[in-house]
């Protein structure tokens, strides 16, 4: 089988960890049973460009069980778990192109490798696969695609706007069971986890600056506060900024915040959010991470120019000594800190995100002929079904509308 | 001047309280200045059916300053602040039809009184004015309406669905600067305030059941938790239920929760959420309130049938002794507890909600000819402007996109 | 019966409210049953100088049921609930000397009135009764006293230091079941309650300055944060200040904090904590309250001198317009805001505090001959018994040591 | 130099990590400067039995700079960081006896090795060094000792009770700047860190059972809640149990909690807190850790007997498949999870704990002739000084008493 991974011999450890993840992915397990029976993805080629983690392993296994031919490549050069890649290849017999720490050239070569499979469906985590496919490949066989992230959806909507999008895409990210959970609780916990592993610093009593108060930013802020930090938010959207104020956080410009923060974490989807001016302001010992999709949120080039000396002081932690003598620590090379320095989102949230991926793929197969070259929301009924399956797995019962209530809600004439 | 209020002689106290509210409504104050200059609502008749509170007084004053002829009637029989009604009549010379504690007949007579003004624009808080107008009045002069609440918007969408809606309505409730703030922070604090005033019970260590996890329910749950209660959520929507679980709350059916709660608060927009079965389960001393728009959320008729004796044990607190001997306390007669037993939302959130009302009215005047008989969202630019004005008033600076960033966000080709 | 209260005719309302309180005081109810049987306080005269609230009514009733002859006077001129005073006199036949709003002369005359009863035991809330007794009365019959507050205990320890204390006193305040609960959860909730009733301002997004981070200050800070405020702490003790930092709060000097706070609440037990320099710094609209025992924490004399005009803008809220034009609002005249503008601590915490009072009185009767003229801690066994009774009333089971565990804890030889 | 470590060649990594820790230990750095000048520990032999971590490296370096001859051995077989041990030996020239994963025999042999140095002062973390010294060595040269942990202090007080303690010991643990910070914020964060590293499970929405609500338990509960878990507390002390209730947690017996928990963490200082009965109750996939000093809190022997199969499923995570088919995961072999699976307390809290150690050692040298064979509290002035130094390092200013205030506090005659 074609593939490009680091070392097939570490598959055992990967397999155990994949099993561990599976134990906290009840919805995906249920779908394995359901779709294994009637193979709704039979003969469908799927190219998936995702973080190669234990949860993704369970996703691609589910897709295969549902009948698909799957290939997998990395959606980030630093996020691949090599033991997991090995087990996917060896134990699931699914081709993988991903090596942790691969450079940008190899990263894109791997995307090309994956696209050689002539996919009917693309699965993206940041839209690199889709955009590469749009630039350099024949699109005639493609039925549709899915996109996992806020960042990817922003790119796709820009493409749609310019009529550059050539097939329908389901914005899995916009499913409630994805972005309300994965982006908030998943990113929240795992980002903090990555920062703590890279620093072992106490958050209690520290000043923690979160750039961006979208769902991810809300999650990180909530967790930093939950660990005792004094949290500062920076934003460009006045509504989100005001929400942060009302949530009890301080809000100020990043320029102002850069003078006082101990920790910084960007999660904006934008470029150069922490730039030369901010680095110049920072206190000695400031720790800077990014949890946005791309590592462009920190202007590391600018930082390099300001630096006279740098060294790796801990795993995933590079100390830059500036010409001024001030030391700044960049965590995980500015890449997604939860994947670079921790293990990505916990399985429990990826369970729902990936149940959306599976259902979205089947939905595309069944409905592609009625869909336009647009970005679509995940159908709300599927979204709610996933939530219900998750609650069932947790043995949590909720209320159902009585007939009387259903009638009441549909009747506008009752008043005070 | 025609009006129907309790007592004009208590206007002095009302005026002071209206001034007090004005001090925390900087956006509305700014609009008074802006629109006082060029009178965009000149010769427009506005009939407003709102809670007659100190903040509403500032709203109707702003509308009048902007040129409108305003009349005001109550949107709830129990929420009128009589001293405020008196001051609106005496000091602002605006007709008011509202008496705290009016019965249902007088309530609707007051709505009729307000509609005699032949409004061009209706402002609603629960849609009673609009629905009455639709049933019994000539609609030919009406340009459009606005609606303040979730409950009202649900009614209006049901009307739109059935083609029963006869003019365009701006769903002020759906503006981010309204529902993200007023429904969450406003309802959160003021509901708890109402419950504490009616009971003086300690929340720390108590079990507090919130029925409904929409924005209002989220606000109440957040505050009950913030005061040390163990919070239980009941829901019918699996996505919201799951969100509650992830937020650290217990989720169960209301039937189950009714066995263990010390406090209950409904905020669902639905009927008979706490019904005979729930009342039967309750512990001795259980305290039950409603913070949803209508008092139908509690089935008080059913409770009456189960009761052998009742008495007012404190202001806004009626003790029902059931035939079983169990005592249950109903707070504020099951009406909106934050208005019945406290003073409604704090001025700071109403500031934004009512800035939306003013801007929505002007928007209707300027754009009614292009609008259809539908429910419209508040235009996002106005929504953001209000947030920006509020931040300015709080002296909080936020970031602006650089050119480079603006360009980056609009460009889908950059990748990893 | 001798007494001095406002109006005996309002006793009905007081009686209902006392019953309401009783329903959430299960430990005291249990002691009524236990001690009613064998009257351990038979023929003991008790003079109690306490806030005359519904909970205190239940305390004095319990003491009477246990056999004591009780008289009650107010421990604060502004905290008396007149309807409760009336019901204590009429329904319990206990003399009360307390009128809400009494001036300082009458306040001390009432203390003298109470001391005419020739008490064997004094019960204090701030030590005014004991210190008056020490100055002007014969002490020969006194067996001992109890003290409810931090402030009172500080005064008593100062007396003990100078050998000025003439009989043993049980520092009820220092019982864990008192200060860990009443001072933290009770003061926390009721102080915020008082501030909200006096202002109806939104706490979310506001800046709330708490002066003092003792148990009361911790409680207030926790609740202000729980309601969404950004909380700033001022302290003189470096350990407490550091604790506040680690709890995620900002810590700065009161001088610095006075520039930015929206709300201020002192709870230090000290004098002139907010003084002329702080008032000069404040923002327009700043709201200032005290929740410490005495109203000396705010230097209102200094404020008066800076003021050109003042008016009552709401109940318990006086607006001072300074000569600079800045407006500052003083809540509840600077007196204990939870009693001045709300109803004092909820019954659930007073239940434990007052169970300590009852047990302390009985302990003094039984053990006074072995006690010295000192301040004593509440015996730990009684303290734990109260906690256990409370848990039982809440139907909460806890673990008990196994024999093996008991043995393990007493054996120092086991190691790694 | 005599020593027993794993590998001297990994010292480079250890040195970097020690430097990293030093950057967040400003108080210890300041003491290095202060005591380096006049060597108050000159010619004093100190045997320290501590977790061999980067922070401890900074402690022993400070002691050496202050003049002492130091030897170091491990206080837990699983907590040694081998690279740090190597750097202490190579770069500080301090003998170390510690190898991660050493068995019990070697663990005690290392303690004997350390005691060969004939210490004047012992430093303990759990009292293993002191108790071994008491059993098998000549005590004539010993001036005194220090103890870092709650567990150790309990053992020492049991010895004092039995007159078995043969020299004075300063209970560093009981210093406010130690237990209020290290036990709460340090244990809180690092325990959660250890559990997340061993599981990568989502805490949000999970049920997290904390056994014990002392300072450590409070810290863990606070952080688990801060990460979105529903937290259940088990206790044997009714006062602490009630505190947990009032803090909004559920309290129940461990037997009851064992049926519903997803995570369990013991921190009681007691034996067999989770025993056969509890393991039998657990849900499939339950994760069990200990953060108390000794690994006796979990009855792993009992668990072994119930098990038919076990395997290492992840680092520091052993999956036990019971005969019933249920799987239970034991994290970090039941040893201190924050050291076994994470890196121990963050430097910022150890900074204060170890400043106490240094000051306590000097205090013993200066005052040993006046001390008895007892357990002493850390002198409060030193305690406060450490807090002040820490605040200074964080650039946080606090208030100082005015003369007027000082006078007020010392005067008991002022009243209402």
PDB file of N, CA, C and O in Angstrom, chain A residues 107-108 128 155 159 184-185 235 242-243 246-247 253-254 269-272 294 296 352 399 401 404-405 408 412 414 416, chain B residues 107-108 128 155 159 184-185 235 242-243 246-247 253-254 270-272 294 296 352 399 401 404-405 408 412 414-416:
ATOM      1  N   UNK A 107       4.634  18.759   3.116  1.00  0.00           N
ATOM      2  CA  UNK A 107       3.228  18.933   3.488  1.00  0.00           C
ATOM      3  C   UNK A 107       2.355  18.986   2.240  1.00  0.00           C
ATOM      4  O   UNK A 107       1.363  18.261   2.113  1.00  0.00           O
ATOM      5  N   UNK A 108       2.755  19.833   1.286  1.00  0.00           N
ATOM      6  CA  UNK A 108       1.932  19.951   0.075  1.00  0.00           C
ATOM      7  C   UNK A 108       2.075  18.730  -0.834  1.00  0.00           C
ATOM      8  O   UNK A 108       1.133  18.351  -1.518  1.00  0.00           O
ATOM      9  N   UNK A 128      -7.056  23.404   2.856  1.00  0.00           N
ATOM     10  CA  UNK A 128      -5.858  23.273   2.008  1.00  0.00           C
ATOM     11  C   UNK A 128      -6.052  22.225   0.907  1.00  0.00           C
ATOM     12  O   UNK A 128      -5.575  22.401  -0.213  1.00  0.00           O
ATOM     13  N   UNK A 155     -12.539  30.868   4.401  1.00  0.00           N
ATOM     14  CA  UNK A 155     -11.915  30.796   3.071  1.00  0.00           C
ATOM     15  C   UNK A 155     -12.944  30.374   2.013  1.00  0.00           C
ATOM     16  O   UNK A 155     -12.999  30.939   0.918  1.00  0.00           O
ATOM     17  N   UNK A 159     -14.385  32.181  -1.375  1.00  0.00           N
ATOM     18  CA  UNK A 159     -14.414  31.552  -2.701  1.00  0.00           C
ATOM     19  C   UNK A 159     -15.817  31.596  -3.302  1.00  0.00           C
ATOM     20  O   UNK A 159     -15.991  31.929  -4.482  1.00  0.00           O
ATOM     21  N   UNK A 184     -15.435  25.306  21.585  1.00  0.00           N
ATOM     22  CA  UNK A 184     -15.476  25.933  22.887  1.00  0.00           C
ATOM     23  C   UNK A 184     -14.852  25.044  23.948  1.00  0.00           C
ATOM     24  O   UNK A 184     -13.836  25.382  24.545  1.00  0.00           O
ATOM     25  N   UNK A 185     -15.446  23.872  24.175  1.00  0.00           N
ATOM     26  CA  UNK A 185     -14.948  23.018  25.257  1.00  0.00           C
ATOM     27  C   UNK A 185     -13.676  22.298  24.838  1.00  0.00           C
ATOM     28  O   UNK A 185     -12.765  22.106  25.639  1.00  0.00           O
ATOM     29  N   UNK A 235     -10.229  42.226  20.780  1.00  0.00           N
ATOM     30  CA  UNK A 235     -11.196  41.909  19.722  1.00  0.00           C
ATOM     31  C   UNK A 235     -11.217  43.018  18.687  1.00  0.00           C
ATOM     32  O   UNK A 235     -10.755  44.129  18.959  1.00  0.00           O
ATOM     33  N   UNK A 242     -17.971  43.554  23.657  1.00  0.00           N
ATOM     34  CA  UNK A 242     -18.914  43.904  24.720  1.00  0.00           C
ATOM     35  C   UNK A 242     -19.349  42.643  25.492  1.00  0.00           C
ATOM     36  O   UNK A 242     -19.514  42.667  26.710  1.00  0.00           O
ATOM     37  N   UNK A 243     -19.517  41.569  24.762  1.00  0.00           N
ATOM     38  CA  UNK A 243     -19.850  40.293  25.407  1.00  0.00           C
ATOM     39  C   UNK A 243     -18.746  39.910  26.401  1.00  0.00           C
ATOM     40  O   UNK A 243     -19.024  39.466  27.515  1.00  0.00           O
ATOM     41  N   UNK A 246     -19.067  41.976  29.528  1.00  0.00           N
ATOM     42  CA  UNK A 246     -20.183  41.533  30.360  1.00  0.00           C
ATOM     43  C   UNK A 246     -19.893  40.182  31.016  1.00  0.00           C
ATOM     44  O   UNK A 246     -20.466  39.856  32.041  1.00  0.00           O
ATOM     45  N   UNK A 247     -19.018  39.404  30.399  1.00  0.00           N
ATOM     46  CA  UNK A 247     -18.611  38.136  31.005  1.00  0.00           C
ATOM     47  C   UNK A 247     -17.579  38.341  32.116  1.00  0.00           C
ATOM     48  O   UNK A 247     -17.073  37.376  32.688  1.00  0.00           O
ATOM     49  N   UNK A 253      -7.005  47.037  23.741  1.00  0.00           N
ATOM     50  CA  UNK A 253      -6.317  46.749  22.482  1.00  0.00           C
ATOM     51  C   UNK A 253      -5.154  45.799  22.767  1.00  0.00           C
ATOM     52  O   UNK A 253      -4.615  45.753  23.880  1.00  0.00           O
ATOM     53  N   UNK A 254      -4.764  45.063  21.743  1.00  0.00           N
ATOM     54  CA  UNK A 254      -3.636  44.152  21.909  1.00  0.00           C
ATOM     55  C   UNK A 254      -2.362  44.945  22.225  1.00  0.00           C
ATOM     56  O   UNK A 254      -1.509  44.488  22.996  1.00  0.00           O
ATOM     57  N   UNK A 269      -8.058  33.712  13.538  1.00  0.00           N
ATOM     58  CA  UNK A 269      -8.167  33.451  12.104  1.00  0.00           C
ATOM     59  C   UNK A 269      -7.550  34.549  11.259  1.00  0.00           C
ATOM     60  O   UNK A 269      -7.744  34.568  10.039  1.00  0.00           O
ATOM     61  N   UNK A 270      -6.793  35.427  11.882  1.00  0.00           N
ATOM     62  CA  UNK A 270      -6.245  36.551  11.141  1.00  0.00           C
ATOM     63  C   UNK A 270      -4.710  36.555  11.190  1.00  0.00           C
ATOM     64  O   UNK A 270      -4.101  35.705  11.842  1.00  0.00           O
ATOM     65  N   UNK A 271      -4.112  37.509  10.513  1.00  0.00           N
ATOM     66  CA  UNK A 271      -2.664  37.533  10.317  1.00  0.00           C
ATOM     67  C   UNK A 271      -2.011  38.601  11.198  1.00  0.00           C
ATOM     68  O   UNK A 271      -2.606  39.649  11.459  1.00  0.00           O
ATOM     69  N   UNK A 272      -0.805  38.293  11.685  1.00  0.00           N
ATOM     70  CA  UNK A 272       0.006  39.279  12.411  1.00  0.00           C
ATOM     71  C   UNK A 272      -0.758  39.986  13.523  1.00  0.00           C
ATOM     72  O   UNK A 272      -0.648  41.206  13.692  1.00  0.00           O
ATOM     73  N   UNK A 294      -3.915  28.659  11.476  1.00  0.00           N
ATOM     74  CA  UNK A 294      -2.605  28.856  10.841  1.00  0.00           C
ATOM     75  C   UNK A 294      -1.655  29.587  11.781  1.00  0.00           C
ATOM     76  O   UNK A 294      -2.089  30.326  12.655  1.00  0.00           O
ATOM     77  N   UNK A 296       0.127  32.051  11.172  1.00  0.00           N
ATOM     78  CA  UNK A 296       0.384  33.422  10.747  1.00  0.00           C
ATOM     79  C   UNK A 296      -0.083  34.446  11.768  1.00  0.00           C
ATOM     80  O   UNK A 296       0.180  35.644  11.596  1.00  0.00           O
ATOM     81  N   UNK A 352     -18.568  14.064  18.326  1.00  0.00           N
ATOM     82  CA  UNK A 352     -19.680  14.740  17.669  1.00  0.00           C
ATOM     83  C   UNK A 352     -19.253  15.401  16.368  1.00  0.00           C
ATOM     84  O   UNK A 352     -19.967  15.334  15.365  1.00  0.00           O
ATOM     85  N   UNK A 399     -36.670  16.388  28.356  1.00  0.00           N
ATOM     86  CA  UNK A 399     -38.114  16.452  28.187  1.00  0.00           C
ATOM     87  C   UNK A 399     -38.513  16.390  26.717  1.00  0.00           C
ATOM     88  O   UNK A 399     -37.735  16.720  25.823  1.00  0.00           O
ATOM     89  N   UNK A 401     -41.869  17.609  24.157  1.00  0.00           N
ATOM     90  CA  UNK A 401     -43.059  18.453  24.121  1.00  0.00           C
ATOM     91  C   UNK A 401     -44.312  17.600  24.278  1.00  0.00           C
ATOM     92  O   UNK A 401     -44.439  16.562  23.633  1.00  0.00           O
ATOM     93  N   UNK A 404     -50.146  19.385  24.023  1.00  0.00           N
ATOM     94  CA  UNK A 404     -50.627  20.708  24.417  1.00  0.00           C
ATOM     95  C   UNK A 404     -49.559  21.769  24.168  1.00  0.00           C
ATOM     96  O   UNK A 404     -49.839  22.860  23.669  1.00  0.00           O
ATOM     97  N   UNK A 405     -48.305  21.437  24.507  1.00  0.00           N
ATOM     98  CA  UNK A 405     -47.221  22.398  24.344  1.00  0.00           C
ATOM     99  C   UNK A 405     -46.928  22.648  22.870  1.00  0.00           C
ATOM    100  O   UNK A 405     -46.697  23.776  22.445  1.00  0.00           O
ATOM    101  N   UNK A 408     -49.459  24.881  21.597  1.00  0.00           N
ATOM    102  CA  UNK A 408     -49.271  26.246  22.114  1.00  0.00           C
ATOM    103  C   UNK A 408     -48.213  26.986  21.305  1.00  0.00           C
ATOM    104  O   UNK A 408     -48.377  28.149  20.934  1.00  0.00           O
ATOM    105  N   UNK A 412     -50.322  31.613  17.589  1.00  0.00           N
ATOM    106  CA  UNK A 412     -49.896  32.971  17.948  1.00  0.00           C
ATOM    107  C   UNK A 412     -50.992  33.790  18.614  1.00  0.00           C
ATOM    108  O   UNK A 412     -50.750  34.920  19.038  1.00  0.00           O
ATOM    109  N   UNK A 414     -52.875  33.283  21.488  1.00  0.00           N
ATOM    110  CA  UNK A 414     -52.865  33.411  22.951  1.00  0.00           C
ATOM    111  C   UNK A 414     -51.994  34.610  23.329  1.00  0.00           C
ATOM    112  O   UNK A 414     -50.973  34.880  22.719  1.00  0.00           O
ATOM    113  N   UNK A 416     -51.484  37.689  26.851  1.00  0.00           N
ATOM    114  CA  UNK A 416     -51.369  37.833  28.300  1.00  0.00           C
ATOM    115  C   UNK A 416     -52.682  37.453  28.987  1.00  0.00           C
ATOM    116  O   UNK A 416     -53.735  37.886  28.568  1.00  0.00           O
TER     117      UNK A 416
ATOM    118  N   UNK B 107     -56.404  45.476  31.345  1.00  0.00           N
ATOM    119  CA  UNK B 107     -55.173  45.326  30.555  1.00  0.00           C
ATOM    120  C   UNK B 107     -55.486  45.480  29.070  1.00  0.00           C
ATOM    121  O   UNK B 107     -54.847  46.265  28.361  1.00  0.00           O
ATOM    122  N   UNK B 108     -56.473  44.740  28.600  1.00  0.00           N
ATOM    123  CA  UNK B 108     -56.785  44.821  27.172  1.00  0.00           C
ATOM    124  C   UNK B 108     -57.478  46.139  26.809  1.00  0.00           C
ATOM    125  O   UNK B 108     -57.302  46.652  25.713  1.00  0.00           O
ATOM    126  N   UNK B 128     -48.755  41.515  22.172  1.00  0.00           N
ATOM    127  CA  UNK B 128     -50.189  41.687  22.468  1.00  0.00           C
ATOM    128  C   UNK B 128     -50.782  42.860  21.698  1.00  0.00           C
ATOM    129  O   UNK B 128     -51.942  42.803  21.255  1.00  0.00           O
ATOM    130  N   UNK B 155     -44.287  34.210  18.301  1.00  0.00           N
ATOM    131  CA  UNK B 155     -45.667  34.426  17.856  1.00  0.00           C
ATOM    132  C   UNK B 155     -45.692  35.032  16.447  1.00  0.00           C
ATOM    133  O   UNK B 155     -46.480  34.619  15.598  1.00  0.00           O
ATOM    134  N   UNK B 159     -47.238  33.752  12.865  1.00  0.00           N
ATOM    135  CA  UNK B 159     -48.147  34.554  12.023  1.00  0.00           C
ATOM    136  C   UNK B 159     -47.610  34.656  10.592  1.00  0.00           C
ATOM    137  O   UNK B 159     -48.370  34.506   9.627  1.00  0.00           O
ATOM    138  N   UNK B 184     -29.544  37.671  28.612  1.00  0.00           N
ATOM    139  CA  UNK B 184     -28.605  36.868  29.382  1.00  0.00           C
ATOM    140  C   UNK B 184     -28.225  37.581  30.679  1.00  0.00           C
ATOM    141  O   UNK B 184     -28.527  37.118  31.768  1.00  0.00           O
ATOM    142  N   UNK B 185     -27.575  38.741  30.557  1.00  0.00           N
ATOM    143  CA  UNK B 185     -27.094  39.416  31.765  1.00  0.00           C
ATOM    144  C   UNK B 185     -28.237  40.113  32.500  1.00  0.00           C
ATOM    145  O   UNK B 185     -28.276  40.141  33.719  1.00  0.00           O
ATOM    146  N   UNK B 235     -34.651  20.707  29.613  1.00  0.00           N
ATOM    147  CA  UNK B 235     -34.721  21.222  28.243  1.00  0.00           C
ATOM    148  C   UNK B 235     -35.511  20.250  27.368  1.00  0.00           C
ATOM    149  O   UNK B 235     -35.694  19.088  27.735  1.00  0.00           O
ATOM    150  N   UNK B 242     -27.303  19.470  25.795  1.00  0.00           N
ATOM    151  CA  UNK B 242     -25.904  19.041  25.796  1.00  0.00           C
ATOM    152  C   UNK B 242     -24.984  20.196  26.170  1.00  0.00           C
ATOM    153  O   UNK B 242     -23.993  20.019  26.880  1.00  0.00           O
ATOM    154  N   UNK B 243     -25.331  21.371  25.690  1.00  0.00           N
ATOM    155  CA  UNK B 243     -24.569  22.569  26.060  1.00  0.00           C
ATOM    156  C   UNK B 243     -24.601  22.746  27.583  1.00  0.00           C
ATOM    157  O   UNK B 243     -23.577  23.061  28.200  1.00  0.00           O
ATOM    158  N   UNK B 246     -22.231  20.319  29.200  1.00  0.00           N
ATOM    159  CA  UNK B 246     -20.836  20.717  29.023  1.00  0.00           C
ATOM    160  C   UNK B 246     -20.479  21.946  29.858  1.00  0.00           C
ATOM    161  O   UNK B 246     -19.328  22.170  30.185  1.00  0.00           O
ATOM    162  N   UNK B 247     -21.490  22.754  30.161  1.00  0.00           N
ATOM    163  CA  UNK B 247     -21.260  23.901  31.034  1.00  0.00           C
ATOM    164  C   UNK B 247     -21.187  23.490  32.503  1.00  0.00           C
ATOM    165  O   UNK B 247     -21.071  24.343  33.381  1.00  0.00           O
ATOM    166  N   UNK B 253     -35.007  15.383  33.332  1.00  0.00           N
ATOM    167  CA  UNK B 253     -36.373  15.808  33.015  1.00  0.00           C
ATOM    168  C   UNK B 253     -36.913  16.635  34.178  1.00  0.00           C
ATOM    169  O   UNK B 253     -36.482  16.497  35.315  1.00  0.00           O
ATOM    170  N   UNK B 254     -37.884  17.479  33.849  1.00  0.00           N
ATOM    171  CA  UNK B 254     -38.499  18.296  34.897  1.00  0.00           C
ATOM    172  C   UNK B 254     -39.198  17.398  35.919  1.00  0.00           C
ATOM    173  O   UNK B 254     -39.203  17.699  37.119  1.00  0.00           O
ATOM    174  N   UNK B 270     -43.071  28.423  26.945  1.00  0.00           N
ATOM    175  CA  UNK B 270     -44.043  27.370  26.694  1.00  0.00           C
ATOM    176  C   UNK B 270     -45.065  27.268  27.837  1.00  0.00           C
ATOM    177  O   UNK B 270     -44.965  27.968  28.837  1.00  0.00           O
ATOM    178  N   UNK B 271     -46.014  26.378  27.696  1.00  0.00           N
ATOM    179  CA  UNK B 271     -47.158  26.298  28.603  1.00  0.00           C
ATOM    180  C   UNK B 271     -47.040  25.086  29.536  1.00  0.00           C
ATOM    181  O   UNK B 271     -46.492  24.047  29.144  1.00  0.00           O
ATOM    182  N   UNK B 272     -47.498  25.264  30.759  1.00  0.00           N
ATOM    183  CA  UNK B 272     -47.589  24.153  31.718  1.00  0.00           C
ATOM    184  C   UNK B 272     -46.300  23.341  31.825  1.00  0.00           C
ATOM    185  O   UNK B 272     -46.318  22.116  31.839  1.00  0.00           O
ATOM    186  N   UNK B 294     -44.955  35.004  29.620  1.00  0.00           N
ATOM    187  CA  UNK B 294     -46.321  34.826  30.105  1.00  0.00           C
ATOM    188  C   UNK B 294     -46.341  33.934  31.340  1.00  0.00           C
ATOM    189  O   UNK B 294     -45.453  33.107  31.542  1.00  0.00           O
ATOM    190  N   UNK B 296     -48.150  31.479  31.898  1.00  0.00           N
ATOM    191  CA  UNK B 296     -48.716  30.158  31.629  1.00  0.00           C
ATOM    192  C   UNK B 296     -47.721  29.032  31.862  1.00  0.00           C
ATOM    193  O   UNK B 296     -48.084  27.858  31.781  1.00  0.00           O
ATOM    194  N   UNK B 352     -29.091  49.364  25.590  1.00  0.00           N
ATOM    195  CA  UNK B 352     -28.837  48.840  24.246  1.00  0.00           C
ATOM    196  C   UNK B 352     -30.122  48.345  23.589  1.00  0.00           C
ATOM    197  O   UNK B 352     -30.355  48.573  22.409  1.00  0.00           O
ATOM    198  N   UNK B 399      -9.510  46.794  19.017  1.00  0.00           N
ATOM    199  CA  UNK B 399      -8.639  46.834  17.844  1.00  0.00           C
ATOM    200  C   UNK B 399      -9.421  47.097  16.574  1.00  0.00           C
ATOM    201  O   UNK B 399     -10.622  46.835  16.486  1.00  0.00           O
ATOM    202  N   UNK B 401      -9.032  46.415  12.251  1.00  0.00           N
ATOM    203  CA  UNK B 401      -8.274  45.644  11.262  1.00  0.00           C
ATOM    204  C   UNK B 401      -7.256  46.535  10.575  1.00  0.00           C
ATOM    205  O   UNK B 401      -7.581  47.662  10.174  1.00  0.00           O
ATOM    206  N   UNK B 404      -3.537  45.154   5.950  1.00  0.00           N
ATOM    207  CA  UNK B 404      -2.994  43.819   5.704  1.00  0.00           C
ATOM    208  C   UNK B 404      -3.965  42.742   6.182  1.00  0.00           C
ATOM    209  O   UNK B 404      -4.197  41.735   5.499  1.00  0.00           O
ATOM    210  N   UNK B 405      -4.556  42.953   7.349  1.00  0.00           N
ATOM    211  CA  UNK B 405      -5.473  41.961   7.901  1.00  0.00           C
ATOM    212  C   UNK B 405      -6.761  41.893   7.086  1.00  0.00           C
ATOM    213  O   UNK B 405      -7.280  40.812   6.814  1.00  0.00           O
ATOM    214  N   UNK B 408      -6.058  39.976   4.082  1.00  0.00           N
ATOM    215  CA  UNK B 408      -5.883  38.564   4.395  1.00  0.00           C
ATOM    216  C   UNK B 408      -7.236  37.859   4.530  1.00  0.00           C
ATOM    217  O   UNK B 408      -7.440  36.763   3.999  1.00  0.00           O
ATOM    218  N   UNK B 412      -8.711  33.885  -0.112  1.00  0.00           N
ATOM    219  CA  UNK B 412      -8.824  32.483   0.269  1.00  0.00           C
ATOM    220  C   UNK B 412      -7.633  31.638  -0.177  1.00  0.00           C
ATOM    221  O   UNK B 412      -7.567  30.456   0.116  1.00  0.00           O
ATOM    222  N   UNK B 414      -4.257  31.869   0.508  1.00  0.00           N
ATOM    223  CA  UNK B 414      -3.210  31.541   1.480  1.00  0.00           C
ATOM    224  C   UNK B 414      -3.593  30.253   2.217  1.00  0.00           C
ATOM    225  O   UNK B 414      -4.759  30.010   2.491  1.00  0.00           O
ATOM    226  N   UNK B 415      -2.601  29.430   2.475  1.00  0.00           N
ATOM    227  CA  UNK B 415      -2.877  28.178   3.194  1.00  0.00           C
ATOM    228  C   UNK B 415      -1.807  27.956   4.239  1.00  0.00           C
ATOM    229  O   UNK B 415      -1.220  28.918   4.751  1.00  0.00           O
ATOM    230  N   UNK B 416      -1.589  26.709   4.564  1.00  0.00           N
ATOM    231  CA  UNK B 416      -0.645  26.377   5.623  1.00  0.00           C
ATOM    232  C   UNK B 416       0.789  26.718   5.193  1.00  0.00           C
ATOM    233  O   UNK B 416       1.182  26.407   4.099  1.00  0.00           O
TER     234      UNK B 416
END
